mmCIF file of C-alpha atoms and ligand atoms in Angstrom:
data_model
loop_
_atom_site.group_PDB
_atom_site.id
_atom_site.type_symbol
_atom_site.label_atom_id
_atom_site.label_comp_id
_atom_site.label_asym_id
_atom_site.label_seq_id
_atom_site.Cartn_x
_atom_site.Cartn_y
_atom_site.Cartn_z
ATOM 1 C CA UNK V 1 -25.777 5.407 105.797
ATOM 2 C CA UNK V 2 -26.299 8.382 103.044
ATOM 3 C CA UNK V 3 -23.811 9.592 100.856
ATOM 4 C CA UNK V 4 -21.699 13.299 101.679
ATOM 5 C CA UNK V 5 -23.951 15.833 100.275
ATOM 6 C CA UNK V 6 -20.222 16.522 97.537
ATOM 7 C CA UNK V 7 -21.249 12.875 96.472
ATOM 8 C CA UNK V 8 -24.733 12.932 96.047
ATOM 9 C CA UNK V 9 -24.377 16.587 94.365
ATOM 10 C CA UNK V 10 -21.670 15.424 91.720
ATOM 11 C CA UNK V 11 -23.970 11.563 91.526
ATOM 12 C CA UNK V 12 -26.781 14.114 90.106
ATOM 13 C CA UNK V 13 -24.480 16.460 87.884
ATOM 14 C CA UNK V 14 -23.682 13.035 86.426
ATOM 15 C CA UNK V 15 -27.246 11.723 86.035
ATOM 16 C CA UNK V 16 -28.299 15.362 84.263
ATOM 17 C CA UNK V 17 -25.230 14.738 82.134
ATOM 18 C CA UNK V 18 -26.074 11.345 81.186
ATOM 19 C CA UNK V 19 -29.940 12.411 80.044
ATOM 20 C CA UNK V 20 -28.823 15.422 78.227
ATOM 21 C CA UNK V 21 -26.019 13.423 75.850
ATOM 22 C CA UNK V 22 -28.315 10.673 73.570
ATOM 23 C CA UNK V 23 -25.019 8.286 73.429
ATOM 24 C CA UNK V 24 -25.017 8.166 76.498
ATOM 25 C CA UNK V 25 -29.038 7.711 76.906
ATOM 26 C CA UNK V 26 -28.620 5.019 73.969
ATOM 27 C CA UNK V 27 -25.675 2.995 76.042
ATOM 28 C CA UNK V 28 -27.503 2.263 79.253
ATOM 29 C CA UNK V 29 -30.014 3.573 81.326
ATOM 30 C CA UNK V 30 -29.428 5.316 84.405
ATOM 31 C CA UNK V 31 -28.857 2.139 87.013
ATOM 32 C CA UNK V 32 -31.575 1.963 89.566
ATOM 33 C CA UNK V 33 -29.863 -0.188 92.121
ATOM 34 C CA UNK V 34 -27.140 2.349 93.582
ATOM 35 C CA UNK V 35 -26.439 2.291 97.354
ATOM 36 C CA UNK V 36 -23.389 4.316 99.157
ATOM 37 C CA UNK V 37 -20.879 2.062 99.414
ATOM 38 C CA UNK V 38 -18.644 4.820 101.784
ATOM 39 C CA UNK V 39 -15.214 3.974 100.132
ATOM 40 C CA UNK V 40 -12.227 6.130 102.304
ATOM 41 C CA UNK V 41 -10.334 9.218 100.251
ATOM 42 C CA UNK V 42 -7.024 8.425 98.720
ATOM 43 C CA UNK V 43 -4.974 11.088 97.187
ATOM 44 C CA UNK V 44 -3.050 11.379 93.896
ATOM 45 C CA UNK V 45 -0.164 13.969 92.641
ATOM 46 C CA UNK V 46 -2.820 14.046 89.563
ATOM 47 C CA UNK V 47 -5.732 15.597 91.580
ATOM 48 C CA UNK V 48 -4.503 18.525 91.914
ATOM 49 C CA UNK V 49 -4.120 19.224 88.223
ATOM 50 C CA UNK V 50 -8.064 18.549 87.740
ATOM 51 C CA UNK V 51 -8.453 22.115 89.252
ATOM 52 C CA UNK V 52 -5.225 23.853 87.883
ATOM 53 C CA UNK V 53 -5.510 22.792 84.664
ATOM 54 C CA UNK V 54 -9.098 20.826 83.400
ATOM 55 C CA UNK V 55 -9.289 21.934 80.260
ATOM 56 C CA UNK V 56 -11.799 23.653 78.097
ATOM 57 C CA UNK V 57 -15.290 22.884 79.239
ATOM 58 C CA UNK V 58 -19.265 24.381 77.786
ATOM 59 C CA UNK V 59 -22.028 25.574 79.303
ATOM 60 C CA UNK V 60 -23.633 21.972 80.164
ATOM 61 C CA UNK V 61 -20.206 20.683 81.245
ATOM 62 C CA UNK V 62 -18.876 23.336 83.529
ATOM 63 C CA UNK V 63 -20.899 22.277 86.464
ATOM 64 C CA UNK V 64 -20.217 18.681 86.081
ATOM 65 C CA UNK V 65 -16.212 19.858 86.026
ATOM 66 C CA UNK V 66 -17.278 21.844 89.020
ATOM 67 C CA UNK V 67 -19.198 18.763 91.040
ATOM 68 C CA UNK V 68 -15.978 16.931 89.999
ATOM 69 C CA UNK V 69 -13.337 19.173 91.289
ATOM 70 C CA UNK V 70 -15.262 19.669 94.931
ATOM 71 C CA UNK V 71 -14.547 15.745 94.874
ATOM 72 C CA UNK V 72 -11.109 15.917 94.892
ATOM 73 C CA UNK V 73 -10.579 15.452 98.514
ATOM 74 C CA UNK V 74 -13.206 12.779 99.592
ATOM 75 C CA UNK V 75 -12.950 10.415 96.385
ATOM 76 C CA UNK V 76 -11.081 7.667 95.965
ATOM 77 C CA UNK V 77 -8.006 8.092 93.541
ATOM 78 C CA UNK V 78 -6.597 4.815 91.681
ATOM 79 C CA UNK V 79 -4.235 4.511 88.653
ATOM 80 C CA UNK V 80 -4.474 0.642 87.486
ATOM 81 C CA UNK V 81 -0.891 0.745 86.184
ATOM 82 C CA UNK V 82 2.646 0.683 87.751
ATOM 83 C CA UNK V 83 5.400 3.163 86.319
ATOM 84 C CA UNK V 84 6.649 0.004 84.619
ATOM 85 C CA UNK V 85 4.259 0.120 82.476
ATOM 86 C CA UNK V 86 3.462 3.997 81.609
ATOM 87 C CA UNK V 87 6.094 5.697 83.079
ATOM 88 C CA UNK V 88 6.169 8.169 86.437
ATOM 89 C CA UNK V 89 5.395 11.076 84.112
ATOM 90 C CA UNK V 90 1.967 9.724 83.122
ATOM 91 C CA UNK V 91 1.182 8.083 86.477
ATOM 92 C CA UNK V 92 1.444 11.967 88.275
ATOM 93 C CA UNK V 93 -0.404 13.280 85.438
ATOM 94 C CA UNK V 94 -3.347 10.707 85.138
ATOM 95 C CA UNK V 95 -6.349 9.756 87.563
ATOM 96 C CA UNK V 96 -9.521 8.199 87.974
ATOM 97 C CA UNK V 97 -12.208 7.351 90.361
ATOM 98 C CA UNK V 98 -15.040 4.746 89.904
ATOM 99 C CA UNK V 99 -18.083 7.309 91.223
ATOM 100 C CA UNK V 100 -20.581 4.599 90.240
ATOM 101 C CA UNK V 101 -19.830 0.701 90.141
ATOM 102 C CA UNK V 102 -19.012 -2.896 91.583
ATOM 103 C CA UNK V 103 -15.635 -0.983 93.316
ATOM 104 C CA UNK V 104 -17.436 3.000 93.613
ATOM 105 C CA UNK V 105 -18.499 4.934 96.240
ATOM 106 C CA UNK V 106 -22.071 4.290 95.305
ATOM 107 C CA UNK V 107 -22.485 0.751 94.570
ATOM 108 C CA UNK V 108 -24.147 -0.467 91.219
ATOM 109 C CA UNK V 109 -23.650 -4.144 89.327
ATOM 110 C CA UNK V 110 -25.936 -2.394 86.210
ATOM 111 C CA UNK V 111 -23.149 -0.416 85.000
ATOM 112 C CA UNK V 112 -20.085 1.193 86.244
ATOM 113 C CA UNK V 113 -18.919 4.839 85.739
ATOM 114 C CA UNK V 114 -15.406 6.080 86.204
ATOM 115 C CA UNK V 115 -14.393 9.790 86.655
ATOM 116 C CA UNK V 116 -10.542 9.930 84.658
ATOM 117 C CA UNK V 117 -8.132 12.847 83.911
ATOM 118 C CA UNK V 118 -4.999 13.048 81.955
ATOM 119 C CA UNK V 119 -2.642 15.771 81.869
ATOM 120 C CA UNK V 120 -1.208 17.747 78.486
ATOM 121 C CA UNK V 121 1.298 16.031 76.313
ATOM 122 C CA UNK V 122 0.398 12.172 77.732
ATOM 123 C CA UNK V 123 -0.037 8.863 75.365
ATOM 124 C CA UNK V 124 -1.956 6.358 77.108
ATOM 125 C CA UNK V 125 -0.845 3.626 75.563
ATOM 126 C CA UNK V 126 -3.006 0.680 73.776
ATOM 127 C CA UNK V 127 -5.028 -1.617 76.089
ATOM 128 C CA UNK V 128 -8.300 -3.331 75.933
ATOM 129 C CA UNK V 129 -10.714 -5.028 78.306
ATOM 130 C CA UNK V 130 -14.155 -7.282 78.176
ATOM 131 C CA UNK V 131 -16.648 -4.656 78.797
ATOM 132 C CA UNK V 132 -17.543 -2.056 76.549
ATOM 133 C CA UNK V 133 -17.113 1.800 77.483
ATOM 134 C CA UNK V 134 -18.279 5.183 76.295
ATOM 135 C CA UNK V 135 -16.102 8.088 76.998
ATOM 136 C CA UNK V 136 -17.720 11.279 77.025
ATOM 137 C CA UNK V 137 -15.350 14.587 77.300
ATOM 138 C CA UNK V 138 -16.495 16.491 80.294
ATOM 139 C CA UNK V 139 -13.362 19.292 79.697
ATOM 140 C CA UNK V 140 -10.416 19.446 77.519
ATOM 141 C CA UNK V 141 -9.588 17.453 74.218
ATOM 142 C CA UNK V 142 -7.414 14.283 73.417
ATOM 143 C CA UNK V 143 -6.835 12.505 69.965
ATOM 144 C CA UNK V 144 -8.607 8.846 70.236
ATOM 145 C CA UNK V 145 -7.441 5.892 68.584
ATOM 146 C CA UNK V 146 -9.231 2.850 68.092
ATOM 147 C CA UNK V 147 -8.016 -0.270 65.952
ATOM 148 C CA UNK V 148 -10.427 -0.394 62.871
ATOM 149 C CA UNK V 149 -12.336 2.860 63.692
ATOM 150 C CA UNK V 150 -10.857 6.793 62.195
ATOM 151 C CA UNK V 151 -8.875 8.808 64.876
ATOM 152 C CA UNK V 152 -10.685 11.310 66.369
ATOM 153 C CA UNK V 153 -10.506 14.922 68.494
ATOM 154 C CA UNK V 154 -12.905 14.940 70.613
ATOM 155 C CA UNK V 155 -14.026 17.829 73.319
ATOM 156 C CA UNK V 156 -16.516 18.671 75.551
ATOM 157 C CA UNK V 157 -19.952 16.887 75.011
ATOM 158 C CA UNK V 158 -18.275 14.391 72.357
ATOM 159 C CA UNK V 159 -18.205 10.194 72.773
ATOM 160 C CA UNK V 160 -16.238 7.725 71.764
ATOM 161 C CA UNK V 161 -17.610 4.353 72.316
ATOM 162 C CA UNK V 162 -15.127 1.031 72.577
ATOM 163 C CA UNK V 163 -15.895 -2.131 72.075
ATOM 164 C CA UNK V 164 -15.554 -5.454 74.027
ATOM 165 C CA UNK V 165 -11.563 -6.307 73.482
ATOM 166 C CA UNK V 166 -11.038 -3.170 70.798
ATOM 167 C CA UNK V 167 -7.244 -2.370 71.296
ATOM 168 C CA UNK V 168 -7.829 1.500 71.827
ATOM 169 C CA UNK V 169 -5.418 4.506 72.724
ATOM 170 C CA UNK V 170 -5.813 7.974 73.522
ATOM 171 C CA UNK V 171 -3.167 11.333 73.158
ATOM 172 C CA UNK V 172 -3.499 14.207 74.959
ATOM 173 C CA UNK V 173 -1.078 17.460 72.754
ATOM 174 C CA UNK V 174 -1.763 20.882 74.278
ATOM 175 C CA UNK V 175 -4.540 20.200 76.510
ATOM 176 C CA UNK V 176 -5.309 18.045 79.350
ATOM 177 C CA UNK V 177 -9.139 16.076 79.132
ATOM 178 C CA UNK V 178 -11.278 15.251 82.013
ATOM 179 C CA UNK V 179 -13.599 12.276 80.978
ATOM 180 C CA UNK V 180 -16.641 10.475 82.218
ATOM 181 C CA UNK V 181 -16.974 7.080 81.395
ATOM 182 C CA UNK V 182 -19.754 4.691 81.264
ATOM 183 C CA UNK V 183 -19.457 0.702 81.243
ATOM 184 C CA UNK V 184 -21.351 -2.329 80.339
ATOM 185 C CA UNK V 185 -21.364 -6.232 79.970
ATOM 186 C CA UNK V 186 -18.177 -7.833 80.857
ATOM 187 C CA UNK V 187 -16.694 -8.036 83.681
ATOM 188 C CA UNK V 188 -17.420 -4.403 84.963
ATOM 189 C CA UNK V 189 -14.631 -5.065 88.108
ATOM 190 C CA UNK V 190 -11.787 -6.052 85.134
ATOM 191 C CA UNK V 191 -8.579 -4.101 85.213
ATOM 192 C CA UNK V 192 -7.522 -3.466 81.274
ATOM 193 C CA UNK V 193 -4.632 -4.830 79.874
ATOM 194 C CA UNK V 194 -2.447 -3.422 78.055
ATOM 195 C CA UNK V 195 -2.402 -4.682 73.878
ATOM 196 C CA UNK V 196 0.404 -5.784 72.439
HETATM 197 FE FE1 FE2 P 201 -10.557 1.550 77.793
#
């Protein structure tokens, strides 16, 4: 079975956006060993704030945003928290989808790549996890926070890269940011947990 022309369209917007940013080049290759997994839709309140409100975005990152929004309705939303632990404010403001990965629509065990979104005026609060990630801003700004590394506001076309087990936070103040996230070593199907 192929993959819906929306997928394959925002799986190459992804792959031009991961050769034009050298972090990203520099964290991992491009995995060669994706098939279409076919994972079924599952909406979010978020989703629908990815198209009213994504955020400042550049030339290069404007059609990724674009492949991203026409995903809205065929991907597969998740949170990874309850409202126990963030609070039913950030859970209808935040979102992600795992595009590339051991759980994604296309399947990959080289590296996993997760699609996330978090509304203005959100704290997502300190967590960690095995693998290591690099965010890259696709739209929007947020304020990272990393134990033993400067805070930093990033925007479109900026990384942050966090290491395996780094306690790391992010804010979001006026706008909302739209991220794209690459993973690698660990255990790429780990849920994080949250630091004390
Ligand atoms: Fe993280």
């Amino acid at each position: 079975m192929t993959a819906p022309p929306v997928f394959e369209a925002a799986l190459a917007e992804a792959q031009a956006w991961h050769a034009a940013l050298p972090e990203a080049r520099a964290f991992c290759p491009w995995p060669d060993d994706m098939t279409w997994a076919g994972r079924k839709p599952h909406a979010l309140p978020a989703t629908r704030h990815i198209t009213q409100t994504p955020g400042a975005t550049t030339a290069q990152s404007s059609a990724l945003l674009t492949a991203i929004q026409a995903l809205i309705p065929h991907a597969d939303w998740r949170h990874g928290y309850t409202a126990a632990q963030v609070g039913q404010d950030f859970l209808d403001r935040f979102c992600w989808c795992e595009l590339a990965g051991p759980q994604g629509h296309f399947h990959s065990n080289q590296t996993r790549l997760t699609l996330a979104y978090w509304g203005p005026n959100l704290f997502y609060p300190r967590h960690h996890h095995a693998a290591e990630e690099l965010y890259t801003v696709v739209s929007g700004e947020a304020l990272f926070h990393a134990d033993g590394t400067p805070d930093a506001t990033l925007g479109p076309g900026q990384t942050r890269l966090h290491l395996a087990q780094q306690p790391h936070a992010m804010t979001t103040q006026d706008s909302a940011v739209l991220t794209c996230v690459f993973w690698r070593g660990g255990d790429l199907a780990e849920m994080p947990s949250l630091s004390a």
